[in-house]
Coordinates of C-alpha atoms in Angstrom, one line a residue:
Chain B
M15 CA 60.6 20.3 -73.0
E16 CA 56.9 20.3 -71.9
T17 CA 55.1 23.2 -70.3
K18 CA 53.3 21.8 -67.2
S19 CA 51.8 25.2 -66.1
E20 CA 52.2 28.9 -66.6
N21 CA 50.6 31.4 -64.2
A22 CA 50.7 35.2 -64.3
C23 CA 52.6 36.3 -61.2
F24 CA 53.7 39.8 -60.2
G25 CA 53.5 41.0 -63.7
G26 CA 55.6 38.1 -65.1
V27 CA 55.1 34.4 -65.5
Q28 CA 55.6 31.5 -63.0
G29 CA 56.1 28.5 -65.2
V30 CA 56.7 24.8 -64.5
Y31 CA 58.5 22.7 -67.2
T32 CA 59.5 19.1 -67.6
H33 CA 62.3 17.8 -69.8
A34 CA 64.2 14.6 -70.5
S35 CA 67.5 14.8 -68.7
K36 CA 70.6 13.1 -69.9
A37 CA 72.5 13.9 -66.7
T38 CA 69.9 12.1 -64.5
G39 CA 68.6 9.6 -67.1
G40 CA 64.9 10.5 -66.7
D41 CA 62.4 13.3 -66.7
M42 CA 63.1 16.4 -64.5
T43 CA 60.8 19.2 -63.6
F44 CA 61.7 22.7 -62.7
G45 CA 60.0 26.0 -61.9
L46 CA 61.1 29.3 -63.7
F47 CA 59.8 32.7 -62.8
L48 CA 60.3 35.3 -65.6
P49 CA 59.7 39.0 -64.6
A50 CA 57.9 41.3 -67.1
E51 CA 61.3 42.6 -68.2
A52 CA 62.2 39.3 -69.8
K53 CA 59.8 40.2 -72.7
D54 CA 62.3 43.0 -73.7
G55 CA 65.4 41.0 -73.5
P56 CA 67.4 38.5 -71.4
V57 CA 67.3 39.1 -67.6
P58 CA 69.7 38.1 -64.9
V59 CA 68.9 34.9 -63.0
L60 CA 68.9 33.7 -59.4
W61 CA 68.9 30.0 -58.7
F62 CA 67.1 28.6 -55.6
L63 CA 68.2 25.2 -54.5
A64 CA 65.8 23.5 -52.2
G65 CA 66.3 21.3 -49.1
L66 CA 65.6 17.7 -48.1
T67 CA 62.2 16.3 -49.1
C68 CA 61.5 19.3 -51.3
T69 CA 60.6 19.3 -55.0
H70 CA 60.7 22.2 -57.4
E71 CA 57.5 23.4 -55.9
N72 CA 58.2 24.2 -52.2
A73 CA 60.2 27.5 -52.6
M74 CA 58.2 28.4 -55.7
T75 CA 55.0 28.5 -53.7
K76 CA 56.2 29.3 -50.2
A77 CA 59.3 31.5 -50.2
G78 CA 57.7 34.6 -51.5
A79 CA 60.6 35.3 -53.8
Q80 CA 58.7 36.4 -56.9
A81 CA 57.6 39.7 -55.3
W82 CA 61.2 40.8 -54.9
A83 CA 62.5 39.2 -58.1
A84 CA 59.8 41.1 -60.0
E85 CA 60.8 44.3 -58.3
Q86 CA 64.4 43.7 -59.4
G87 CA 63.7 42.3 -62.8
I88 CA 65.4 39.0 -62.1
A89 CA 64.4 35.5 -63.1
L90 CA 64.2 32.7 -60.6
V91 CA 65.0 29.0 -61.2
F92 CA 63.6 26.3 -58.9
P93 CA 65.2 22.9 -59.7
D94 CA 64.1 19.7 -58.2
T95 CA 66.3 18.2 -55.5
S96 CA 66.9 14.7 -57.1
P97 CA 65.9 12.5 -59.9
R98 CA 62.6 10.7 -59.4
G99 CA 60.5 7.9 -60.6
E100 CA 60.1 4.1 -60.4
G101 CA 63.4 3.3 -62.0
V102 CA 65.3 5.6 -59.7
P103 CA 66.8 4.1 -56.5
N104 CA 65.6 5.3 -53.2
D105 CA 66.2 4.9 -49.4
D106 CA 63.6 4.4 -46.7
A107 CA 64.9 7.5 -44.9
F108 CA 63.9 11.0 -46.0
D109 CA 67.6 12.2 -46.1
M110 CA 68.9 9.9 -48.9
G111 CA 67.8 9.1 -52.4
Q112 CA 64.8 10.8 -53.9
G113 CA 64.3 14.3 -52.6
A114 CA 67.9 14.2 -51.2
G115 CA 70.4 14.4 -54.1
F116 CA 72.8 16.7 -52.1
Y117 CA 73.9 18.3 -55.4
V118 CA 76.7 15.8 -56.1
N119 CA 77.6 13.4 -58.9
A120 CA 77.2 10.0 -57.4
T121 CA 80.1 7.6 -58.2
Q122 CA 78.7 4.6 -56.2
A123 CA 76.1 2.0 -57.1
P124 CA 73.2 2.0 -57.0
W125 CA 73.1 5.8 -57.1
D126 CA 75.6 6.5 -59.9
K127 CA 73.3 5.9 -62.7
H128 CA 70.8 8.7 -61.9
F129 CA 72.1 10.8 -59.1
Q130 CA 74.2 13.3 -61.1
M131 CA 72.7 16.4 -59.6
W132 CA 75.9 18.5 -59.8
D133 CA 76.0 18.1 -63.5
Y134 CA 72.3 18.6 -63.8
V135 CA 72.3 21.9 -61.9
A136 CA 75.7 23.1 -63.1
E137 CA 75.6 22.2 -66.8
E138 CA 72.4 20.6 -68.2
L139 CA 69.7 22.9 -66.8
P140 CA 71.6 26.2 -67.3
A141 CA 72.2 25.2 -70.9
L142 CA 68.5 24.4 -71.4
I143 CA 67.3 27.6 -69.7
G144 CA 69.8 29.7 -71.6
A145 CA 68.6 28.2 -74.9
E146 CA 64.8 28.2 -74.3
F147 CA 64.1 31.4 -72.2
S148 CA 65.0 35.1 -72.1
V149 CA 67.6 34.7 -69.4
D150 CA 71.1 36.1 -69.5
M151 CA 73.4 33.2 -68.4
D152 CA 76.3 35.7 -68.0
R153 CA 74.6 37.1 -65.0
Q154 CA 73.8 34.3 -62.6
A155 CA 73.5 34.2 -58.8
I156 CA 72.6 31.3 -56.5
T157 CA 70.9 30.7 -53.1
G158 CA 69.3 27.8 -51.4
H159 CA 68.0 26.4 -48.1
S160 CA 69.5 23.8 -45.9
M161 CA 70.7 21.0 -48.2
G162 CA 70.1 23.6 -51.0
G163 CA 72.2 26.1 -49.0
H164 CA 75.0 23.5 -49.0
G165 CA 74.4 23.1 -52.8
A166 CA 74.5 26.9 -53.4
L167 CA 77.7 27.4 -51.5
T168 CA 79.5 24.4 -52.9
L169 CA 78.5 25.2 -56.5
A170 CA 79.5 28.8 -56.1
M171 CA 82.9 28.0 -54.7
G172 CA 83.4 25.0 -57.0
L173 CA 82.6 26.9 -60.2
P174 CA 84.7 30.1 -60.0
G175 CA 83.4 32.9 -62.2
R176 CA 80.0 31.3 -62.7
F177 CA 78.0 33.1 -60.0
R178 CA 78.4 36.8 -59.2
S179 CA 77.0 36.3 -55.6
V180 CA 75.9 33.5 -53.4
S181 CA 73.6 33.3 -50.4
A182 CA 72.0 30.7 -48.2
F183 CA 69.3 30.2 -45.7
S184 CA 70.3 27.8 -42.8
P185 CA 72.8 25.9 -45.0
I186 CA 74.4 22.6 -44.1
C187 CA 77.9 24.1 -43.6
N188 CA 80.1 21.2 -42.8
P189 CA 78.5 18.0 -44.1
M190 CA 81.7 15.9 -43.7
R191 CA 81.2 16.3 -39.9
S192 CA 77.4 16.2 -39.9
D193 CA 74.7 13.4 -39.8
W194 CA 73.3 15.5 -42.7
G195 CA 76.3 14.6 -44.9
R196 CA 78.4 11.7 -43.7
K197 CA 75.8 9.2 -44.6
Q198 CA 75.0 10.7 -48.0
L199 CA 78.6 11.5 -49.0
T200 CA 79.5 7.9 -48.1
G201 CA 76.6 6.6 -50.1
Y202 CA 77.0 8.8 -53.1
L203 CA 80.8 9.3 -53.3
G204 CA 82.2 6.3 -51.4
E205 CA 84.3 6.0 -48.2
D206 CA 87.3 8.1 -49.3
E207 CA 86.7 11.3 -47.5
S208 CA 89.1 13.3 -49.8
A209 CA 86.4 13.0 -52.4
W210 CA 84.0 14.8 -50.1
E211 CA 85.9 18.0 -49.7
A212 CA 84.6 19.5 -52.9
H213 CA 81.1 19.2 -51.4
D214 CA 81.7 20.7 -48.0
A215 CA 81.2 24.5 -47.8
S216 CA 83.5 24.9 -44.9
M217 CA 86.3 22.9 -46.5
L218 CA 85.9 24.9 -49.7
M219 CA 86.0 28.1 -47.8
K220 CA 89.4 27.0 -46.4
S221 CA 90.8 25.9 -49.7
K222 CA 89.3 28.3 -52.3
G223 CA 86.8 30.8 -51.0
F224 CA 84.5 32.7 -53.3
D225 CA 85.3 35.6 -55.6
G226 CA 82.3 37.7 -54.8
P227 CA 79.9 38.6 -51.9
I228 CA 78.3 35.9 -49.6
L229 CA 75.2 36.3 -47.5
V230 CA 74.2 33.6 -45.0
D231 CA 71.2 33.7 -42.6
T232 CA 70.6 31.1 -39.9
G233 CA 67.9 31.2 -37.2
T234 CA 69.0 31.0 -33.6
N235 CA 66.1 28.7 -32.9
D236 CA 66.9 26.4 -35.8
Q237 CA 65.8 22.9 -34.7
F238 CA 68.6 21.4 -36.8
M239 CA 71.4 23.7 -35.7
D240 CA 73.7 20.8 -34.6
L241 CA 73.5 19.4 -38.1
L242 CA 74.1 22.8 -39.8
M243 CA 77.2 23.9 -37.9
P244 CA 77.3 27.6 -39.1
E245 CA 80.2 28.2 -36.7
T246 CA 82.5 26.1 -38.9
L247 CA 81.7 28.2 -42.0
A248 CA 81.9 31.4 -40.0
H249 CA 85.4 30.5 -38.7
A250 CA 86.6 29.5 -42.2
A251 CA 85.2 32.7 -43.8
A252 CA 86.7 35.0 -41.2
Q253 CA 90.0 33.2 -41.3
R254 CA 90.1 33.7 -45.1
R255 CA 89.0 37.4 -44.8
Q256 CA 86.2 36.4 -47.3
Q257 CA 83.8 39.1 -48.3
A258 CA 80.8 37.8 -46.4
I259 CA 77.8 38.7 -44.3
L260 CA 76.9 35.9 -41.9
R261 CA 73.9 36.5 -39.8
M262 CA 72.3 34.7 -36.9
Q263 CA 68.6 35.7 -36.8
P264 CA 67.1 35.7 -33.3
G265 CA 64.1 33.5 -32.7
Y266 CA 63.9 32.1 -36.3
D267 CA 63.7 28.4 -37.1
H268 CA 64.3 26.2 -40.1
S269 CA 60.9 26.8 -41.8
Y270 CA 59.8 28.7 -44.9
F271 CA 58.4 31.3 -42.5
F272 CA 62.1 32.1 -41.8
I273 CA 63.0 32.0 -45.5
S274 CA 60.2 34.3 -46.6
T275 CA 61.0 36.8 -43.9
F276 CA 64.5 37.4 -45.2
M277 CA 63.9 36.7 -48.9
E278 CA 63.7 40.5 -49.7
D279 CA 67.2 40.9 -48.2
H280 CA 68.6 38.1 -50.3
V281 CA 67.1 39.1 -53.6
T282 CA 68.2 42.7 -53.1
F283 CA 71.7 41.4 -52.2
H284 CA 71.9 39.4 -55.4
A285 CA 70.4 42.2 -57.5
E286 CA 73.3 44.5 -56.5
A287 CA 75.8 42.0 -57.7
L288 CA 73.9 41.1 -60.8
Y289 CA 73.4 44.7 -62.0
A290 CA 76.9 45.8 -61.0
G291 CA 79.5 46.7 -63.6
Chain P
M30 CA 43.2 25.5 -27.0
E31 CA 46.3 23.7 -28.0
T32 CA 49.3 25.3 -29.8
K33 CA 50.2 23.1 -32.8
S34 CA 53.2 25.3 -33.9
E35 CA 54.6 28.8 -33.6
N36 CA 57.2 30.0 -36.0
A37 CA 59.0 33.4 -36.0
C38 CA 57.9 35.2 -39.1
F39 CA 58.6 38.8 -40.3
G40 CA 59.4 39.9 -36.7
G41 CA 56.2 38.4 -35.4
V42 CA 54.8 34.9 -34.8
Q43 CA 52.9 32.6 -37.2
G44 CA 51.0 30.2 -34.9
V45 CA 48.7 27.3 -35.6
Y46 CA 46.1 26.4 -32.9
T47 CA 43.5 23.8 -32.3
H48 CA 40.4 24.1 -30.1
A49 CA 37.2 22.3 -29.3
S50 CA 34.4 24.1 -31.2
K51 CA 30.9 24.2 -29.9
A52 CA 29.6 25.6 -33.2
T53 CA 30.9 22.8 -35.3
G54 CA 30.9 20.1 -32.7
G55 CA 34.5 19.0 -33.1
D56 CA 38.1 20.2 -33.1
M57 CA 38.9 23.1 -35.4
T58 CA 42.4 24.4 -36.4
F59 CA 43.3 27.9 -37.4
G60 CA 46.4 30.0 -38.2
L61 CA 47.1 33.3 -36.6
F62 CA 49.9 35.7 -37.5
L63 CA 50.7 38.3 -34.8
P64 CA 53.1 41.1 -35.8
A65 CA 55.8 42.4 -33.4
E66 CA 53.5 45.2 -32.4
A67 CA 51.1 42.8 -30.7
K68 CA 53.6 42.5 -27.8
D69 CA 52.9 46.1 -27.0
G70 CA 49.1 46.0 -27.1
P71 CA 46.2 44.7 -29.2
V72 CA 46.6 45.1 -32.9
P73 CA 43.9 45.3 -35.6
V74 CA 43.1 42.1 -37.4
L75 CA 42.4 41.0 -41.0
W76 CA 40.6 37.7 -41.6
F77 CA 41.4 35.6 -44.6
L78 CA 38.7 33.1 -45.6
A79 CA 40.0 30.4 -47.9
G80 CA 38.5 28.6 -50.9
L81 CA 37.3 25.1 -51.8
T82 CA 39.6 22.2 -50.8
C83 CA 41.7 24.5 -48.6
T84 CA 42.5 24.2 -44.9
H85 CA 43.9 26.9 -42.6
E86 CA 47.2 26.2 -44.1
N87 CA 47.0 27.3 -47.8
A88 CA 46.9 31.0 -47.5
M89 CA 49.1 30.9 -44.5
T90 CA 51.9 29.4 -46.5
K91 CA 51.3 30.6 -50.0
A92 CA 49.6 34.0 -50.0
G93 CA 52.6 36.0 -48.8
A94 CA 50.3 38.1 -46.6
Q95 CA 52.6 38.2 -43.5
A96 CA 55.2 40.4 -45.2
W97 CA 52.6 43.2 -45.6
A98 CA 50.7 42.5 -42.4
A99 CA 54.0 42.9 -40.5
E100 CA 54.7 46.2 -42.3
Q101 CA 51.3 47.5 -41.2
G102 CA 51.2 46.0 -37.8
I103 CA 48.1 43.9 -38.4
A104 CA 47.2 40.4 -37.3
L105 CA 46.0 37.8 -39.8
V106 CA 43.5 35.0 -39.0
F107 CA 43.4 31.9 -41.3
P108 CA 40.3 29.8 -40.4
D109 CA 39.7 26.3 -41.8
T110 CA 37.0 26.0 -44.5
S111 CA 34.8 23.4 -42.8
P112 CA 34.5 21.0 -39.9
R113 CA 36.6 17.9 -40.4
G114 CA 37.0 14.4 -39.0
E115 CA 35.6 10.9 -39.1
G116 CA 32.2 11.8 -37.6
V117 CA 31.7 14.7 -40.0
P118 CA 29.6 14.1 -43.1
N119 CA 31.2 14.5 -46.4
D120 CA 30.5 14.3 -50.2
D121 CA 32.5 12.6 -52.9
A122 CA 32.9 15.8 -54.7
F123 CA 35.5 18.4 -53.7
D124 CA 32.9 21.2 -53.7
M125 CA 30.6 20.0 -50.9
G126 CA 31.2 18.8 -47.3
Q127 CA 34.7 18.8 -45.8
G128 CA 36.8 21.6 -47.3
A129 CA 33.6 23.3 -48.6
G130 CA 31.6 24.8 -45.8
F131 CA 30.6 27.9 -47.8
Y132 CA 30.5 29.9 -44.6
V133 CA 26.8 29.1 -43.9
N134 CA 24.9 27.6 -41.0
A135 CA 23.5 24.4 -42.4
T136 CA 19.8 23.7 -41.6
Q137 CA 19.5 20.4 -43.5
A138 CA 20.5 16.9 -42.5
P139 CA 23.1 15.4 -42.5
W140 CA 25.0 18.7 -42.6
D141 CA 23.2 20.6 -39.8
K142 CA 24.9 19.0 -36.9
H143 CA 28.5 20.2 -37.8
F144 CA 28.4 22.6 -40.7
Q145 CA 27.8 25.9 -38.7
M146 CA 30.6 27.8 -40.4
W147 CA 28.9 31.2 -40.2
D148 CA 28.6 31.0 -36.5
Y149 CA 32.1 29.6 -36.2
V150 CA 33.7 32.4 -38.2
A151 CA 31.3 35.2 -37.1
E152 CA 31.0 34.4 -33.4
E153 CA 33.0 31.6 -31.8
L154 CA 36.4 32.1 -33.4
P155 CA 36.4 35.9 -32.9
A156 CA 35.5 35.4 -29.2
L157 CA 38.3 33.0 -28.7
I158 CA 40.9 35.1 -30.5
G159 CA 39.8 38.3 -28.7
A160 CA 40.1 36.4 -25.3
E161 CA 43.4 34.6 -25.9
F162 CA 45.5 36.9 -28.1
S163 CA 46.6 40.5 -28.3
V164 CA 44.1 41.4 -31.0
D165 CA 41.7 44.4 -31.0
M166 CA 38.3 43.0 -32.0
D167 CA 37.0 46.5 -32.5
R168 CA 39.2 46.9 -35.5
Q169 CA 38.5 44.0 -37.9
A170 CA 38.6 43.7 -41.7
I171 CA 38.0 40.7 -43.9
T172 CA 39.2 39.2 -47.2
G173 CA 39.1 35.8 -48.9
H174 CA 39.5 33.9 -52.1
S175 CA 36.9 32.2 -54.3
M176 CA 34.5 30.5 -51.8
G177 CA 36.3 32.5 -49.2
G178 CA 35.7 35.7 -51.1
H179 CA 32.0 34.8 -51.1
G180 CA 32.4 34.3 -47.4
A181 CA 34.1 37.6 -46.8
L182 CA 31.6 39.6 -48.8
T183 CA 28.6 37.9 -47.3
L184 CA 29.9 38.2 -43.7
A185 CA 30.8 41.8 -44.2
M186 CA 27.4 42.8 -45.6
G187 CA 25.5 40.4 -43.2
L188 CA 27.1 41.8 -40.1
P189 CA 26.9 45.7 -40.4
G190 CA 29.4 47.5 -38.2
R191 CA 31.6 44.4 -37.7
F192 CA 34.2 45.0 -40.4
R193 CA 35.7 48.3 -41.4
S194 CA 36.6 47.1 -44.9
V195 CA 36.1 44.0 -47.0
S196 CA 38.1 42.7 -50.0
A197 CA 38.1 39.6 -52.1
F198 CA 40.2 37.7 -54.6
S199 CA 38.2 36.1 -57.4
P200 CA 35.1 35.7 -55.2
I201 CA 32.0 33.6 -56.1
C202 CA 29.8 36.6 -56.6
N203 CA 26.4 35.1 -57.3
P204 CA 26.2 31.6 -55.9
M205 CA 22.4 31.4 -56.3
R206 CA 23.0 31.4 -60.1
S207 CA 26.2 29.4 -60.1
D208 CA 27.2 25.7 -60.0
W209 CA 29.4 26.8 -57.2
G210 CA 26.5 27.7 -55.1
R211 CA 23.2 26.1 -56.1
K212 CA 24.2 22.6 -55.1
Q213 CA 25.7 23.7 -51.8
L214 CA 23.0 26.1 -50.8
T215 CA 20.4 23.4 -51.6
G216 CA 22.3 20.9 -49.6
Y217 CA 23.1 23.1 -46.6
L218 CA 20.0 25.4 -46.5
G219 CA 17.2 23.5 -48.4
E220 CA 15.3 24.2 -51.5
D221 CA 13.6 27.5 -50.5
E222 CA 15.8 29.9 -52.4
S223 CA 14.7 32.9 -50.2
A224 CA 16.9 31.4 -47.5
W225 CA 19.9 31.7 -49.9
E226 CA 19.8 35.4 -50.4
A227 CA 21.7 36.2 -47.2
H228 CA 24.5 34.1 -48.6
D229 CA 24.8 35.7 -52.1
A230 CA 27.1 38.7 -52.4
S231 CA 25.2 40.2 -55.4
M232 CA 21.8 39.8 -53.7
L233 CA 23.2 41.4 -50.5
M234 CA 24.7 44.2 -52.5
K235 CA 21.3 44.9 -53.9
S236 CA 19.5 44.7 -50.6
K237 CA 22.0 46.1 -48.1
G238 CA 25.4 47.1 -49.4
F239 CA 28.3 47.6 -47.2
D240 CA 29.1 50.6 -44.9
G241 CA 32.7 50.9 -45.8
P242 CA 35.2 50.4 -48.7
I243 CA 35.3 47.3 -50.9
L244 CA 38.1 46.0 -53.0
V245 CA 37.7 43.0 -55.4
D246 CA 40.3 41.6 -57.8
T247 CA 39.5 39.0 -60.4
G248 CA 41.9 37.7 -63.1
T249 CA 40.8 38.0 -66.7
N250 CA 42.2 34.5 -67.3
D251 CA 40.4 33.0 -64.3
Q252 CA 39.6 29.4 -65.4
F253 CA 36.4 29.5 -63.2
M254 CA 35.1 32.9 -64.5
D255 CA 31.7 31.4 -65.4
L256 CA 31.2 30.2 -61.9
L257 CA 32.3 33.5 -60.3
M258 CA 30.2 36.0 -62.2
P259 CA 32.0 39.2 -61.2
E260 CA 29.7 41.1 -63.6
T261 CA 26.7 40.5 -61.3
L262 CA 28.4 42.0 -58.3
A263 CA 29.8 44.9 -60.4
H264 CA 26.3 45.7 -61.7
A265 CA 24.8 45.6 -58.2
A266 CA 27.6 47.7 -56.7
A267 CA 27.4 50.4 -59.4
Q268 CA 23.7 50.5 -59.2
R269 CA 23.9 51.1 -55.4
R270 CA 26.7 53.7 -55.8
Q271 CA 28.6 51.5 -53.3
Q272 CA 32.1 52.7 -52.4
A273 CA 34.0 50.1 -54.2
I274 CA 37.1 49.3 -56.3
L275 CA 36.3 46.3 -58.6
R276 CA 39.3 45.4 -60.7
M277 CA 39.8 42.9 -63.6
Q278 CA 43.5 42.0 -63.7
P279 CA 44.8 41.2 -67.2
G280 CA 46.2 37.7 -67.6
Y281 CA 45.8 36.5 -64.0
D282 CA 44.1 33.2 -63.1
H283 CA 42.6 31.7 -60.0
S284 CA 45.8 30.6 -58.4
Y285 CA 47.7 31.7 -55.3
F286 CA 50.2 33.3 -57.7
F287 CA 47.4 35.7 -58.5
I288 CA 46.6 36.2 -54.8
S289 CA 50.2 36.8 -53.7
T290 CA 50.7 39.3 -56.6
F291 CA 47.9 41.6 -55.3
M292 CA 48.2 40.9 -51.5
E293 CA 50.2 44.0 -50.8
D294 CA 47.4 46.1 -52.3
H295 CA 44.7 44.4 -50.2
V296 CA 46.6 44.6 -46.9
T297 CA 47.4 48.2 -47.6
F298 CA 43.8 48.9 -48.4
H299 CA 42.6 47.3 -45.2
A300 CA 45.3 49.1 -43.1
E301 CA 43.9 52.4 -44.3
A302 CA 40.5 51.5 -42.9
L303 CA 41.8 49.8 -39.8
Y304 CA 43.9 52.8 -38.8
A305 CA 41.4 55.5 -39.8
G306 CA 39.7 57.6 -37.2

């Protein structure tokens, strides 16, 4: 593992690290914020999965999460959204390939060799962080934005017992029925739609739900609303009687200005779950 | 004036606007955050002047200032750092020309035609904002980072009565004696160093001071410390018995992670001055 940068930040350290990844067959870069409390012992951790076109850097520099994580004594992980580099396949469109891993393990060529983002985020990166940093991997929570909101919700429901709480900003809620989903799930997982259901938050809410609290914010002026379909997740969550707070935020759009506005709420929400019991 | 974007943000609006500028002889772009209170009447305003290589966008997306400005009911202006475009002269180095206006009115060719950033920030842009937005131009404060900290301090001392308070993050404190200064002041203002003194915060502190409170933060690990020379400003301020809080922040560097960490302090500091009396 190589340290790319470490900056003092809200009394802690905002680091960027690169490591050779077995899951994705190449170098991966991630951001990690450690609050001051990490010096005294392992701290709980909140994952932030980013959206289409993003790297590890977008939320790390624009979401304003460190202020609140420092206040709560919580670490933040900012993974990249896909494998990258010359040997890694890509697509001309922004919504497939590099920057658009969709947090699945691809089974279809040419993607299957590198695009194992589920394994990367669910297994390899937590193991690395638990081993190398003062982070308590028994106290994890997860959030994300857009494609990363989809990732947060599907990982949380797909890995029962792993995360104490899950939240999302403008998540893609029903990718099996969305142009942000059908193309990618077909490309990465093949044409058998039954293989897609483990990567659709609304389907997972119907079949499994989540054994903890959920918070989801979507802006009423989100320019991608038709692709996100928050109504499908809302219906499934209510039908299941899932413990959940699903909010439509008047006037907000899909941008990081929206995310930063409600970041305090999300970090506080996760802190309650991470420090409970 | 053309609206480039408007995003809901912390209950207010983060806008980006472009306008034809007489001062700089071309189109200029700026960011303006208006808190919710601006709907009910003019609100006080805090200027943020950015550093070398920055546009209007850097602090607007990375400084985390909107959270605190919203809490205090204060508008934020994010001007660009220079004129831009094909007809505008430039320099191969990052520290001169486009992105590096140094907040002076150039008197020397080829810069004098466009590089009138003092007039732009001190006269033209405030007039435009006062006319077009719900902002109270009788209640202004100013801050900035690095080259923009230099700009904030020199504008505040150079325009007595204009700003109620001034602060800076890692400002260039003594450009007449710095490699971030001598080259630019020579290029923009000519070789007569007496013309530089109105654009050197330490010299202005000796000759004039500021009729209000000053707050300056510099990180002890700032990688550009030798170019900033906070000790020169500290000496001059103490010698003048200037009302000032000059802080060296242990471990922090020159980055926006430093700025965002102390932004709450700065906005709160300005709010006290803007709402006093």
